[in-house]
Amino acid sequence: MNQPSSTQKLAFKSVTYTGLGAGPRLIVTGAVHGNETCGTRAITRVMAEIDSGALEIAAGTVTFVPITNPLAYQKSERAGDRNLNRNLFPNEEPADFEDHIANWLCPLLARHEVLLDLHSTRAKTKAFALVGPLNNTGEIEPFEHAERERAVARRLGVDRFVLGWLATYAKGVARRADEGVRTGAARQPNADPRYGVGTTEYMRSQGGYAITLECGQHDDPASPEVAYRAIRNTLAFLGITPGAAPTEVSKYEALRLHEVVDRIHADDRFSREWSSFDPLKKGELIGTRKDGTPVTAPGNGWIVFPDKTALPGNEWFYLAEPVERI
């Protein structure tokens, strides 16, 4: 496609450092969403330490992508033309700027073994990591590196972990598809299971493993510190940088997403201002539909990723339940 003039000067940038010894291939990404800059700041800080000689890359390879979506970053918004962290696949006929990013980013991800993807949240909440499924041979997200992925996650420096993203998203996809058949409505992008695939899911599909780290609120000065610590811990744990391995977190909170609830109408309203990980009690009022129907919690648990700006037909919020361990 012909890009608007505002994108003509944008370029994709990655920086790779390779040590003398054999080791894993790590990639660290920041600003997949343009208003989430803690990863960019932390990556820039670590690269400065490497370039100055203060931090040694002893083995393996690390690639840094400080600004994954330069258009969204230029706009200081979540997306350029669309959300890069959905429907992330190479496209022979790119229709938007994020398709062009995907055509560059996906092969780059596939050349690595481990991904650390750094994000932040709109609402104030403590940092947490999203990890993938247990090892399985299913159709949704077959996987064989759960132990490795969780070993890295437990050394990032956070004590809250969330599981079940893609499986829960797929439940929403199936429901939307059934609704489309019932009503005869045109098929929407988010009624395709592929639409739930972002950076970490694509990495796993290519034989690697990956963690999304939500480092805190966008403007919280602590968020770049969380991102920086996670990068340094990951480099040390994988043996890419020398020195003692970081300590594994001994006590943590683990949650599993199990249901996604869509916003049906623009006049659907939350009962109050919700933030991720606000606790829910069975029967508690979460919101009200346009027609007055109450939306209540089916059981005790937590609300995750509430989005009061969600468009009709899209994810309004997720429900989570506790699990014993990641």
Coordinates of C-alpha atoms in Angstrom, one line a residue, residues 100-275:
H100 CA 4.5 -3.8 7.4
I101 CA 5.8 -4.0 10.9
A102 CA 4.8 -7.7 11.0
N103 CA 6.6 -8.4 7.8
W104 CA 9.8 -7.2 9.4
L105 CA 9.2 -8.3 13.0
C106 CA 7.9 -11.8 12.5
P107 CA 11.1 -13.1 10.8
L108 CA 13.2 -11.3 13.4
L109 CA 11.3 -13.1 16.2
A110 CA 11.6 -16.4 14.5
R111 CA 15.4 -16.1 14.5
H112 CA 15.5 -16.0 18.3
E113 CA 14.6 -18.5 21.0
V114 CA 13.4 -16.3 23.8
L115 CA 11.3 -13.1 23.8
L116 CA 10.8 -10.6 26.6
D117 CA 8.1 -8.1 25.6
L118 CA 7.8 -5.0 27.8
H119 CA 4.5 -3.3 28.3
S120 CA 2.7 -1.0 30.7
T121 CA -1.0 -0.4 31.6
R122 CA -3.4 2.5 31.6
A123 CA -4.6 1.9 35.1
K124 CA -2.3 1.9 38.1
T125 CA -1.5 -1.7 39.1
K126 CA 1.6 -3.6 40.2
A127 CA 3.7 -5.3 37.6
F128 CA 2.8 -8.7 36.4
A129 CA 3.9 -11.2 33.8
L130 CA 1.7 -13.2 31.3
V131 CA 3.0 -16.7 30.6
G132 CA 1.9 -19.2 28.1
P133 CA 0.2 -22.6 28.4
L134 CA 1.5 -25.8 29.9
N135 CA 3.1 -28.2 27.4
N136 CA 0.4 -29.5 25.0
T137 CA -0.3 -30.7 21.5
G138 CA -3.6 -29.0 21.1
E139 CA -4.8 -26.9 18.2
I140 CA -5.0 -23.5 20.0
E141 CA -1.4 -23.1 21.2
P142 CA 0.8 -26.2 21.1
F143 CA 3.8 -25.7 23.2
E144 CA 6.9 -27.6 24.6
H145 CA 8.9 -25.1 26.6
A146 CA 6.7 -24.4 29.6
E147 CA 9.4 -25.2 32.1
R148 CA 11.9 -22.9 30.5
E149 CA 9.4 -20.1 30.1
R150 CA 8.3 -20.3 33.7
A151 CA 11.8 -20.5 35.0
V152 CA 12.6 -17.1 33.3
A153 CA 9.3 -15.6 34.5
R154 CA 10.0 -16.5 38.1
R155 CA 13.3 -14.5 37.9
L156 CA 12.0 -11.3 36.4
G157 CA 11.5 -9.6 39.8
V158 CA 7.6 -9.7 39.9
D159 CA 5.3 -11.8 42.0
R160 CA 2.1 -11.9 40.0
F161 CA 1.6 -14.2 37.0
V162 CA -1.4 -14.5 34.6
L163 CA -2.1 -17.6 32.5
G164 CA -4.7 -18.5 29.9
W165 CA -4.7 -15.6 27.5
L166 CA -5.1 -17.3 24.1
A167 CA -7.3 -20.2 25.3
T168 CA -9.7 -17.7 26.9
Y169 CA -9.6 -15.4 23.8
A170 CA -10.5 -18.4 21.7
K171 CA -13.6 -19.0 23.8
G172 CA -14.7 -15.4 22.9
V173 CA -13.9 -16.0 19.2
A174 CA -16.1 -19.2 19.2
R175 CA -18.9 -17.3 20.9
R176 CA -18.7 -14.4 18.4
A177 CA -18.6 -16.8 15.4
D178 CA -21.7 -18.6 16.7
E179 CA -23.5 -15.2 17.2
G180 CA -22.5 -14.2 13.7
V181 CA -24.0 -17.4 12.2
R182 CA -27.2 -17.0 14.3
T183 CA -27.7 -13.4 13.3
G184 CA -26.3 -13.4 9.8
A185 CA -23.9 -10.6 10.7
A186 CA -20.7 -10.1 8.7
R187 CA -17.7 -11.8 10.1
Q188 CA -15.6 -9.5 12.2
P189 CA -11.8 -9.7 12.6
N190 CA -12.0 -10.6 16.3
A191 CA -14.1 -13.6 15.3
D192 CA -11.0 -15.2 13.9
P193 CA -8.7 -17.2 16.3
R194 CA -5.7 -15.7 14.6
Y195 CA -6.7 -12.3 15.8
G196 CA -5.6 -13.2 19.3
V197 CA -2.0 -13.8 18.3
G198 CA 0.5 -11.1 19.3
T199 CA 4.2 -11.1 19.8
T200 CA 4.4 -13.8 22.5
E201 CA 2.0 -16.1 20.8
Y202 CA 3.8 -15.7 17.4
M203 CA 7.1 -16.5 19.1
R204 CA 5.7 -19.7 20.6
S205 CA 4.3 -20.7 17.2
Q206 CA 7.8 -20.5 15.8
G207 CA 9.2 -22.9 18.4
G208 CA 10.4 -20.4 20.9
Y209 CA 9.1 -19.2 24.3
A210 CA 8.1 -15.8 25.4
I211 CA 6.9 -13.6 28.3
T212 CA 4.9 -10.4 28.3
L213 CA 5.8 -8.2 31.2
E214 CA 3.4 -5.5 32.2
C215 CA 5.7 -3.2 34.2
G216 CA 3.1 -1.0 35.8
Q217 CA 1.2 2.2 34.9
H218 CA 2.3 4.1 31.8
D219 CA 3.5 7.2 33.7
D220 CA 4.7 5.6 36.9
P221 CA 8.4 6.4 37.3
A222 CA 8.9 2.9 38.8
S223 CA 7.8 1.2 35.5
P224 CA 11.1 1.7 33.7
E225 CA 12.9 0.4 36.7
V226 CA 10.8 -2.8 36.6
A227 CA 11.6 -3.2 32.9
Y228 CA 15.3 -2.5 33.5
R229 CA 15.5 -5.1 36.3
A230 CA 13.7 -7.7 34.2
I231 CA 16.1 -7.2 31.3
R232 CA 19.2 -7.5 33.5
N233 CA 17.7 -10.5 35.4
T234 CA 16.9 -12.3 32.1
L235 CA 20.3 -11.7 30.6
A236 CA 22.0 -13.0 33.8
F237 CA 19.7 -16.0 34.2
L238 CA 20.3 -17.1 30.6
G239 CA 24.0 -16.7 31.0
I240 CA 24.3 -14.0 28.3
T241 CA 25.9 -11.7 30.8
P242 CA 28.3 -12.9 33.5
G243 CA 27.6 -13.0 37.2
A244 CA 25.3 -14.6 39.7
A245 CA 21.9 -15.7 38.5
P246 CA 19.0 -13.8 39.9
T247 CA 17.0 -15.3 42.8
E248 CA 13.8 -17.1 42.0
V249 CA 10.7 -15.6 43.5
S250 CA 9.5 -17.8 46.4
K251 CA 6.0 -16.5 47.0
Y252 CA 3.8 -15.3 44.2
E253 CA 0.2 -14.9 43.1
A254 CA -1.0 -16.9 40.1
L255 CA -4.2 -16.3 38.2
R256 CA -5.8 -18.0 35.2
L257 CA -8.0 -16.1 32.8
H258 CA -11.1 -18.2 32.2
E259 CA -13.8 -16.0 30.6
V260 CA -14.0 -12.9 28.4
V261 CA -17.1 -10.7 28.3
D262 CA -17.8 -8.5 25.3
R263 CA -19.3 -5.1 25.2
I264 CA -22.5 -5.4 23.2
H265 CA -23.6 -1.8 22.9
A266 CA -21.9 1.5 23.3
D267 CA -24.3 2.3 26.2
D268 CA -23.2 -0.8 28.2
R269 CA -21.7 0.7 31.4
F270 CA -19.5 -0.4 34.2
S271 CA -20.9 -0.1 37.7
R272 CA -17.7 1.7 38.8
E273 CA -14.2 2.4 37.6
W274 CA -12.5 -1.0 37.5
S275 CA -8.8 -1.7 37.4

